[in-house]
Tab-separated table of C-alpha atoms and ligand atoms in Angstrom:
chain	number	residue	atom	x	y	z
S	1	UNK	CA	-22.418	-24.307	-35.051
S	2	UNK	CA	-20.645	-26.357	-33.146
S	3	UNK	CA	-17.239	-26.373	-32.597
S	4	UNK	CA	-14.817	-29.677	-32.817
S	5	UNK	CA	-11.925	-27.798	-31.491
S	6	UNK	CA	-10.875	-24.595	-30.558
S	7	UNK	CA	-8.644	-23.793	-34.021
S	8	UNK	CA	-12.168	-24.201	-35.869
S	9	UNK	CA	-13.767	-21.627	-33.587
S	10	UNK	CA	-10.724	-19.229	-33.412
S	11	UNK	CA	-10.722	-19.482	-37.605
S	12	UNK	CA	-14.247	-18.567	-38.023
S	13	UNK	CA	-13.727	-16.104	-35.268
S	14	UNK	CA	-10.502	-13.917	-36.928
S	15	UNK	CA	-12.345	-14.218	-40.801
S	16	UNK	CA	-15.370	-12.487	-39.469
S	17	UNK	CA	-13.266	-10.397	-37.669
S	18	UNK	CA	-11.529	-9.417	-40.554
S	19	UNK	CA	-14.507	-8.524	-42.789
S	20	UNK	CA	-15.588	-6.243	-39.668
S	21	UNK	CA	-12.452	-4.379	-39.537
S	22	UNK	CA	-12.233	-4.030	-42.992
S	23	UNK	CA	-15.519	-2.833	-43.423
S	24	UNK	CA	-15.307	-0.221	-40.231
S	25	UNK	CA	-12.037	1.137	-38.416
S	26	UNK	CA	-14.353	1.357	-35.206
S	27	UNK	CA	-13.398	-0.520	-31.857
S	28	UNK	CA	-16.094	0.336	-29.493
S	29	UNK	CA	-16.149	-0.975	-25.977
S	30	UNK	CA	-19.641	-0.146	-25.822
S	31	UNK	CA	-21.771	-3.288	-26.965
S	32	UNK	CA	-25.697	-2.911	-26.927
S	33	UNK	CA	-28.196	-5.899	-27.890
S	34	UNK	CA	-31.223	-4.332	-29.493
S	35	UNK	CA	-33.668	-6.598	-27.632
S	36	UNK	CA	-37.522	-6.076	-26.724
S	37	UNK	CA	-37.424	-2.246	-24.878
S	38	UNK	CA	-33.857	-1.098	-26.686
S	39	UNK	CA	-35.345	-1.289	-30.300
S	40	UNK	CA	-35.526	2.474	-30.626
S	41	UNK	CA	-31.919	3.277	-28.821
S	42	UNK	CA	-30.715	2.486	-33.058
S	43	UNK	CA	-32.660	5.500	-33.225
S	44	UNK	CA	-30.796	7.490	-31.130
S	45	UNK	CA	-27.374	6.721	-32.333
S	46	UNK	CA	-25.630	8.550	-34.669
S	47	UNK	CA	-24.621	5.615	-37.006
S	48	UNK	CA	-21.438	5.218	-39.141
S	49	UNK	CA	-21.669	1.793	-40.272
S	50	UNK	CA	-24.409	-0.514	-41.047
S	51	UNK	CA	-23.247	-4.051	-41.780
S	52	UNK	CA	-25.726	-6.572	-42.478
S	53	UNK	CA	-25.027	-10.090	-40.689
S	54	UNK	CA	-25.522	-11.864	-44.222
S	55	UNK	CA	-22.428	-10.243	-45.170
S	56	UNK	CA	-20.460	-11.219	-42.203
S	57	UNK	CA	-18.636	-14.817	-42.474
S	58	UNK	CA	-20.365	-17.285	-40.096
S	59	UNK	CA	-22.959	-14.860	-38.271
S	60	UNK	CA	-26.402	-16.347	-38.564
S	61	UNK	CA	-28.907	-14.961	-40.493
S	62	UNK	CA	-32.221	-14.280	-38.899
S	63	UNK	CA	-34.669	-15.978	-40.358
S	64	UNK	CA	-38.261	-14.940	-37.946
S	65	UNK	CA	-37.667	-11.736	-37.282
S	66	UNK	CA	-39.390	-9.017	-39.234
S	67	UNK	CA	-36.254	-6.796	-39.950
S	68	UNK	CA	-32.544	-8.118	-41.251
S	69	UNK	CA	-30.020	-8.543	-38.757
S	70	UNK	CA	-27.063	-5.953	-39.214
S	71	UNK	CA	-24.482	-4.123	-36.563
S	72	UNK	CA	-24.802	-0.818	-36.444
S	73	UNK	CA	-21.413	1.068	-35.407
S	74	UNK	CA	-21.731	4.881	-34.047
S	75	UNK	CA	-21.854	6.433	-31.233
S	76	UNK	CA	-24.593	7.396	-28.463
S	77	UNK	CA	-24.434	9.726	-25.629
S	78	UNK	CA	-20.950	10.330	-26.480
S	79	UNK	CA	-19.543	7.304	-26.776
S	80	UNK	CA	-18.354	4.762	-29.118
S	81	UNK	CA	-20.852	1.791	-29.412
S	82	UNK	CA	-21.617	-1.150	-32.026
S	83	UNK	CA	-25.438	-2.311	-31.471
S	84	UNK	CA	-26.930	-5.478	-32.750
S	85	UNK	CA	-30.319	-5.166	-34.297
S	86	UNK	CA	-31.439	-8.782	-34.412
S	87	UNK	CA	-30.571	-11.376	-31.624
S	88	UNK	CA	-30.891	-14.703	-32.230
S	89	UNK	CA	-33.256	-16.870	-29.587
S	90	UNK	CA	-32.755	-20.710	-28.673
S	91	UNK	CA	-36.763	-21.400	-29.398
S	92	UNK	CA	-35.642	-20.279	-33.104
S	93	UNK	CA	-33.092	-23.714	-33.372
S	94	UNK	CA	-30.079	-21.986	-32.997
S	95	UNK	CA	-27.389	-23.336	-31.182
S	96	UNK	CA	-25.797	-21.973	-27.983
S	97	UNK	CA	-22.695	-21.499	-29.971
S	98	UNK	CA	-24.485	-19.522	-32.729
S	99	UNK	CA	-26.092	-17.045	-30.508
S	100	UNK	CA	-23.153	-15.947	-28.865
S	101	UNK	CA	-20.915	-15.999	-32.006
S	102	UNK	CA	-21.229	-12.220	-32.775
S	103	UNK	CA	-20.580	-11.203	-29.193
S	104	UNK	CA	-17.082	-13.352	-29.408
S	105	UNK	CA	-16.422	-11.967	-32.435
S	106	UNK	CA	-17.070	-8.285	-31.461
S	107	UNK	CA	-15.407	-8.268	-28.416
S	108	UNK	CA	-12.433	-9.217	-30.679
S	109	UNK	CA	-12.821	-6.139	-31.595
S	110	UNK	CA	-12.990	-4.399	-28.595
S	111	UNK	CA	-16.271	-4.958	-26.754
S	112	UNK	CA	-15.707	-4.498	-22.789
S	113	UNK	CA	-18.883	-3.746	-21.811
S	114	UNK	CA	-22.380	-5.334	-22.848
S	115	UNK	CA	-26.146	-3.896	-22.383
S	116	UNK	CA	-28.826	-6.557	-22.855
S	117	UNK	CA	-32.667	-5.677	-22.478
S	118	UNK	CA	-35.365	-8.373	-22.857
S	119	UNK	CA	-39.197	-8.900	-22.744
S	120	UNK	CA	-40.234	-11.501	-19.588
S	121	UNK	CA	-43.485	-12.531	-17.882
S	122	UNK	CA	-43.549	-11.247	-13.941
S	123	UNK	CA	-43.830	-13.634	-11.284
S	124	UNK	CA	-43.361	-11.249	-8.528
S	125	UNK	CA	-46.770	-9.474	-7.592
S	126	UNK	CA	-45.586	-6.411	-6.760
S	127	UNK	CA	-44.153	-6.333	-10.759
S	128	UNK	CA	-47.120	-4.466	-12.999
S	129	UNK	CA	-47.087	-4.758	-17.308
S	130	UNK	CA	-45.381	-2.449	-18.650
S	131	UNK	CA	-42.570	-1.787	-15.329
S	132	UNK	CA	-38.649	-2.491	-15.969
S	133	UNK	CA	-36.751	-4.311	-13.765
S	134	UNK	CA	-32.767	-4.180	-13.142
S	135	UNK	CA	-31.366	-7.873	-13.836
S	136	UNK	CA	-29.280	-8.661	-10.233
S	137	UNK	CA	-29.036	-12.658	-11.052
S	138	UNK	CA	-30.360	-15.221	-13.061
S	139	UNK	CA	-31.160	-18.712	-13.161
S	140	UNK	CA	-30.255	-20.809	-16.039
S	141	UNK	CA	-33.353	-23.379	-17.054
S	142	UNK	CA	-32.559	-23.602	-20.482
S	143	UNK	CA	-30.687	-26.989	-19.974
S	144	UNK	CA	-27.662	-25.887	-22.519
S	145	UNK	CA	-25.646	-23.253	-22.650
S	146	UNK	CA	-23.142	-21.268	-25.028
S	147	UNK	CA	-19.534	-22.816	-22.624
S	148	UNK	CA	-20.228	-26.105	-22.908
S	149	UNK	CA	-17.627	-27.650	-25.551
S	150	UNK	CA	-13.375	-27.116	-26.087
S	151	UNK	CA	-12.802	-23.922	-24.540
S	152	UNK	CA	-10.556	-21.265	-25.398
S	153	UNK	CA	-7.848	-20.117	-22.770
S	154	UNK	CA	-7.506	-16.988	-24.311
S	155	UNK	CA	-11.317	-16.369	-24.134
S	156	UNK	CA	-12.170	-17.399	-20.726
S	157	UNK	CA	-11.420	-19.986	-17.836
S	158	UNK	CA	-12.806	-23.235	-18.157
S	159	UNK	CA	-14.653	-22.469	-14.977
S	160	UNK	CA	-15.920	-19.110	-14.896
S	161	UNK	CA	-17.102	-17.667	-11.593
S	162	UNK	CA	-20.909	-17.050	-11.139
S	163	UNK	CA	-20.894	-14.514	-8.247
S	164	UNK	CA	-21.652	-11.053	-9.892
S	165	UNK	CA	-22.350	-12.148	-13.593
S	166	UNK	CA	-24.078	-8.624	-13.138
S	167	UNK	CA	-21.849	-6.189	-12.511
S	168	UNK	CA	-22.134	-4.382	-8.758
S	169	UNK	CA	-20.845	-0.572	-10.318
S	170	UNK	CA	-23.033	-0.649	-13.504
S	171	UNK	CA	-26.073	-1.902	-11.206
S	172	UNK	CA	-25.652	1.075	-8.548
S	173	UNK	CA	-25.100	3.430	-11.536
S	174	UNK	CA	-28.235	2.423	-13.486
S	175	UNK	CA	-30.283	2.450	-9.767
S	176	UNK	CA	-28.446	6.248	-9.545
S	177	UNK	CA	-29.847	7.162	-13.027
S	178	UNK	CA	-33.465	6.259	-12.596
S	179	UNK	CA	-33.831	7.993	-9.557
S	180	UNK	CA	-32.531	10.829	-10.672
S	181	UNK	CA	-34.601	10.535	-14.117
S	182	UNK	CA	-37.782	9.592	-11.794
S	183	UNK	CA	-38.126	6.511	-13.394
S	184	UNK	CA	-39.539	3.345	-10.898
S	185	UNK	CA	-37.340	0.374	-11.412
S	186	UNK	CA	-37.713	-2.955	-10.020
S	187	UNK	CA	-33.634	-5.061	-9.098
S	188	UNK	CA	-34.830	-9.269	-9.572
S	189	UNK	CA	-34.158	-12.413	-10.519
S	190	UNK	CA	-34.505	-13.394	-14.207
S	191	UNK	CA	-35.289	-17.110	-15.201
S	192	UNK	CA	-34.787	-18.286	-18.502
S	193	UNK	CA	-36.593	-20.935	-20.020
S	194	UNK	CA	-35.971	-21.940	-24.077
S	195	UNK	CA	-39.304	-21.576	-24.722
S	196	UNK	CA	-41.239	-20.754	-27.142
S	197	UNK	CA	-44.149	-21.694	-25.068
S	198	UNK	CA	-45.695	-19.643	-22.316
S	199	UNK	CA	-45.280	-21.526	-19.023
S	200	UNK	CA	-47.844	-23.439	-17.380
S	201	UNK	CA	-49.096	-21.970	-13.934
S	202	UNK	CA	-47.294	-24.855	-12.006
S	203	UNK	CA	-44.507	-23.511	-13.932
S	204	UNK	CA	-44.996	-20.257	-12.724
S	205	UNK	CA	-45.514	-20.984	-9.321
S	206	UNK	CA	-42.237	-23.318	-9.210
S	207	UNK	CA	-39.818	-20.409	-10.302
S	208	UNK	CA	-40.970	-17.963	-7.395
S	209	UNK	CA	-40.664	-20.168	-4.685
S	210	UNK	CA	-36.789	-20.515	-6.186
S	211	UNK	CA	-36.535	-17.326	-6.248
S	212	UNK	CA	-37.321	-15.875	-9.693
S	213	UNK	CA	-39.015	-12.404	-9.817
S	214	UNK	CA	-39.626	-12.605	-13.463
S	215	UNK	CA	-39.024	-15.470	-17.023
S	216	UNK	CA	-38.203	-15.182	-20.025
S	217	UNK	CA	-36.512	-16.684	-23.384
S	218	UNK	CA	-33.338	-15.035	-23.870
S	219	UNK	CA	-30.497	-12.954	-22.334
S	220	UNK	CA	-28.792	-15.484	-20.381
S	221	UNK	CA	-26.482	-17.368	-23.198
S	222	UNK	CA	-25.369	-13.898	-24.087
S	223	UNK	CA	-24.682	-13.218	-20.587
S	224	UNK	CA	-22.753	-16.456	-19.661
S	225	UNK	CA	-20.826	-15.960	-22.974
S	226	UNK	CA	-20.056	-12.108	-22.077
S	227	UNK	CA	-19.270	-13.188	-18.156
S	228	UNK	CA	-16.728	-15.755	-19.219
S	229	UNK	CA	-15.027	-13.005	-21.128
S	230	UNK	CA	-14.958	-11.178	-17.831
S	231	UNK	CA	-17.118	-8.536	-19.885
S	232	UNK	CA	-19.376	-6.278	-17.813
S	233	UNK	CA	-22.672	-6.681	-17.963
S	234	UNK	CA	-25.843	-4.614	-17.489
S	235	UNK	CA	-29.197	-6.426	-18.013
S	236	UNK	CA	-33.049	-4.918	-17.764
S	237	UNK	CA	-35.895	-6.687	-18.467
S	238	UNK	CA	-39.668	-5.166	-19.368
S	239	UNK	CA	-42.521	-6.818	-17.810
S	240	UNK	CA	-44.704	-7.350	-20.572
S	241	UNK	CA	-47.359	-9.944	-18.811
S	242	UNK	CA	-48.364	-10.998	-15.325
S	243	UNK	CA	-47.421	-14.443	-14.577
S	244	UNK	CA	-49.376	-15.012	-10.931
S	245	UNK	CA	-50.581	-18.553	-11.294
S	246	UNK	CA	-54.065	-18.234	-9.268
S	247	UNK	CA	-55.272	-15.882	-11.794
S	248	UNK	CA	-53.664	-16.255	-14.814
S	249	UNK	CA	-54.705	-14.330	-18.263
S	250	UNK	CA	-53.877	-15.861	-21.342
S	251	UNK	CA	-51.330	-13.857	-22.820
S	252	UNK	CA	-51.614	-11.651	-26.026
S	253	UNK	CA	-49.036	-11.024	-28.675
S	254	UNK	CA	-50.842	-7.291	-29.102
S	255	UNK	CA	-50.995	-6.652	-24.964
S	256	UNK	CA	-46.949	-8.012	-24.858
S	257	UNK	CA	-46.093	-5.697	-27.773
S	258	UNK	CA	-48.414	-2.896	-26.285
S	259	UNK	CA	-46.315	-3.179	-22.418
S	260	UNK	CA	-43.125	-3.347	-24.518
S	261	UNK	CA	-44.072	-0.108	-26.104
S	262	UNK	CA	-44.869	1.505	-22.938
S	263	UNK	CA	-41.685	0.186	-21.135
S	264	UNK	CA	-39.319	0.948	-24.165
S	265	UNK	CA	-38.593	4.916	-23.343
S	266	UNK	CA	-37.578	3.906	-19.488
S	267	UNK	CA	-35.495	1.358	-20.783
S	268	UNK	CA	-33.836	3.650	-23.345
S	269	UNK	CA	-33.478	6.415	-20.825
S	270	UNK	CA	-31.631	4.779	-18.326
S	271	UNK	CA	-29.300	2.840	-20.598
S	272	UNK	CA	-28.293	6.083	-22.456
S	273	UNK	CA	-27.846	7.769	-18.709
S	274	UNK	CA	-25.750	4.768	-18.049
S	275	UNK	CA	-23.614	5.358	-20.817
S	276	UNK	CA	-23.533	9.167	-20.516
S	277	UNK	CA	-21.694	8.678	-16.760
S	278	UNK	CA	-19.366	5.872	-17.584
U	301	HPA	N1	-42.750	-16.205	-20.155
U	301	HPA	C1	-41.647	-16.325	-20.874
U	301	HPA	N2	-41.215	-15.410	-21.701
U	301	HPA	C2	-41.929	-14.290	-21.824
U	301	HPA	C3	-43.098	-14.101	-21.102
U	301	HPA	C4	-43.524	-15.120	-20.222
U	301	HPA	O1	-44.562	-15.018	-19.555
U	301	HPA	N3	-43.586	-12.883	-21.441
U	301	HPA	C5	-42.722	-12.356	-22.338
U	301	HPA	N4	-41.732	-13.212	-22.568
């Protein structure tokens, strides 16, 4: 999905806007992407709604992952919240545009506020498999991303600001929850490469001398989408491999899965604390 102007976006926007709001009379503010370490938070809402992306004019469909893609609208620690459970990832031949189509389309609908969670390989050596870490910045290495094209005025500025794509008050609020939960939490620097490959040591090594504590595949179209719709955004990524080029392990599906496992309460616990405060 590309779009030749912004009329063809806004179209496709407002009909799957209108099946949404048909379907649900919900308009949360509260949007949650159910990536790697926030599987499990569907478990913890108390759903309304279920509607499955296949029903939903112009969404995707997710074709690799295991389960359907479908929104779920409820609420969660007291608050009203629509959850996507199935992302879509670059490596998987979408396009920019296509990724961050539901997130458009659902803060349409009243989306203010976005919480992203991710798997990512650790560059920094005092990161362990299996920590969290608290997204501060990122650095874009996908070469593409979701604003490129016509843009819509009443969306965003054609030059969004970059300063605090993460916001300060959700950051200090998530730091306040873990400690008071006891839960260790690293703040970094995600990098995100398209992937689907692993990265090479050089790799490695090149994205912590500029500064990158951790890499992974995903999060940051979301992100630039959500920041150019002056959403605000809170981002935490689970280490699920070590990434220190001198003595690097090849990686295994089972071990990621395993760390994500491990990770997934923390993650969980301090987005729902998050969300209990706000
Ligand atoms: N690199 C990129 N993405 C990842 C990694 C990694 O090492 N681990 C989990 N996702």
């Amino acid at each position: 999905m590309t779009y030749d102007s912004v009329e063809t976006f806004r179209e496709k926007r407002d009909e799957a806007l209108q099946y949404i709001q048909q379907t649900t009379d919900q308009r949360p503010e509260y949007l949650i992407i159910l990536g790697t370490g926030l599987g499990k938070i569907a478990d913890k809402m108390e759903i309304r709604t279920e509607i499955p992306y296949e029903d939903i004019p112009h969404f995707a469909i997710s074709t690799v992952e295991q389960h359907e893609g479908k929104l779920l609208f409820g609420s969660l620690a007291g608050k009203e919240v629509v959850a996507m459970q199935g992302r879509f990832h670059y490596y998987e031949g979408y396009t920019m545009n296509q990724i961050v189509f539901p997130l458009r389309v659902l803060y349409s609908n009243g989306a203010e506020t976005m919480f992203i969670s991710n798997a990512c390989g650790g560059m920094n050596s005092n990161y362990r498999r299996g920590d969290i870490m608290l997204i501060r910045d990122h650095i874009n290495m996908m070469g593409d991303n979701p604003l490129i094209g016509p843009n819509d005025d009443e969306l965003g500025t054609r030059f969004p600001d970059m300063s605090e794509p993460y916001t300060k008050g959700l950051i200090e609020l998530a730091e306040q929850v873990a400690l008071d939960k006891g839960i260790h939490m690293h703040k970094g620097v995600y990098a995100a490469f398209p992937g689907p490959m692993l990265e090479t040591r050089a790799e490695y090594r090149m994205l912590r001398m500029i500064g990158a504590d951790v890499v992974g595949m995903s999060t940051v179209p979301e992100v630039l989408a959500a920041v150019h719709m002056e959403m605000d955004v809170l981002g935490i990524s689970v280490i699920t491999d070590e990434c220190f080029p001198d003595c690097l392990d090849p990686v295994k599906i089972e071990e990621v899965l395993e760390a994500a496992g491990m990770a997934e309460p923390h993650v969980t616990n301090v987005m729902t604390g998050v969300l209990e405060r706000l």
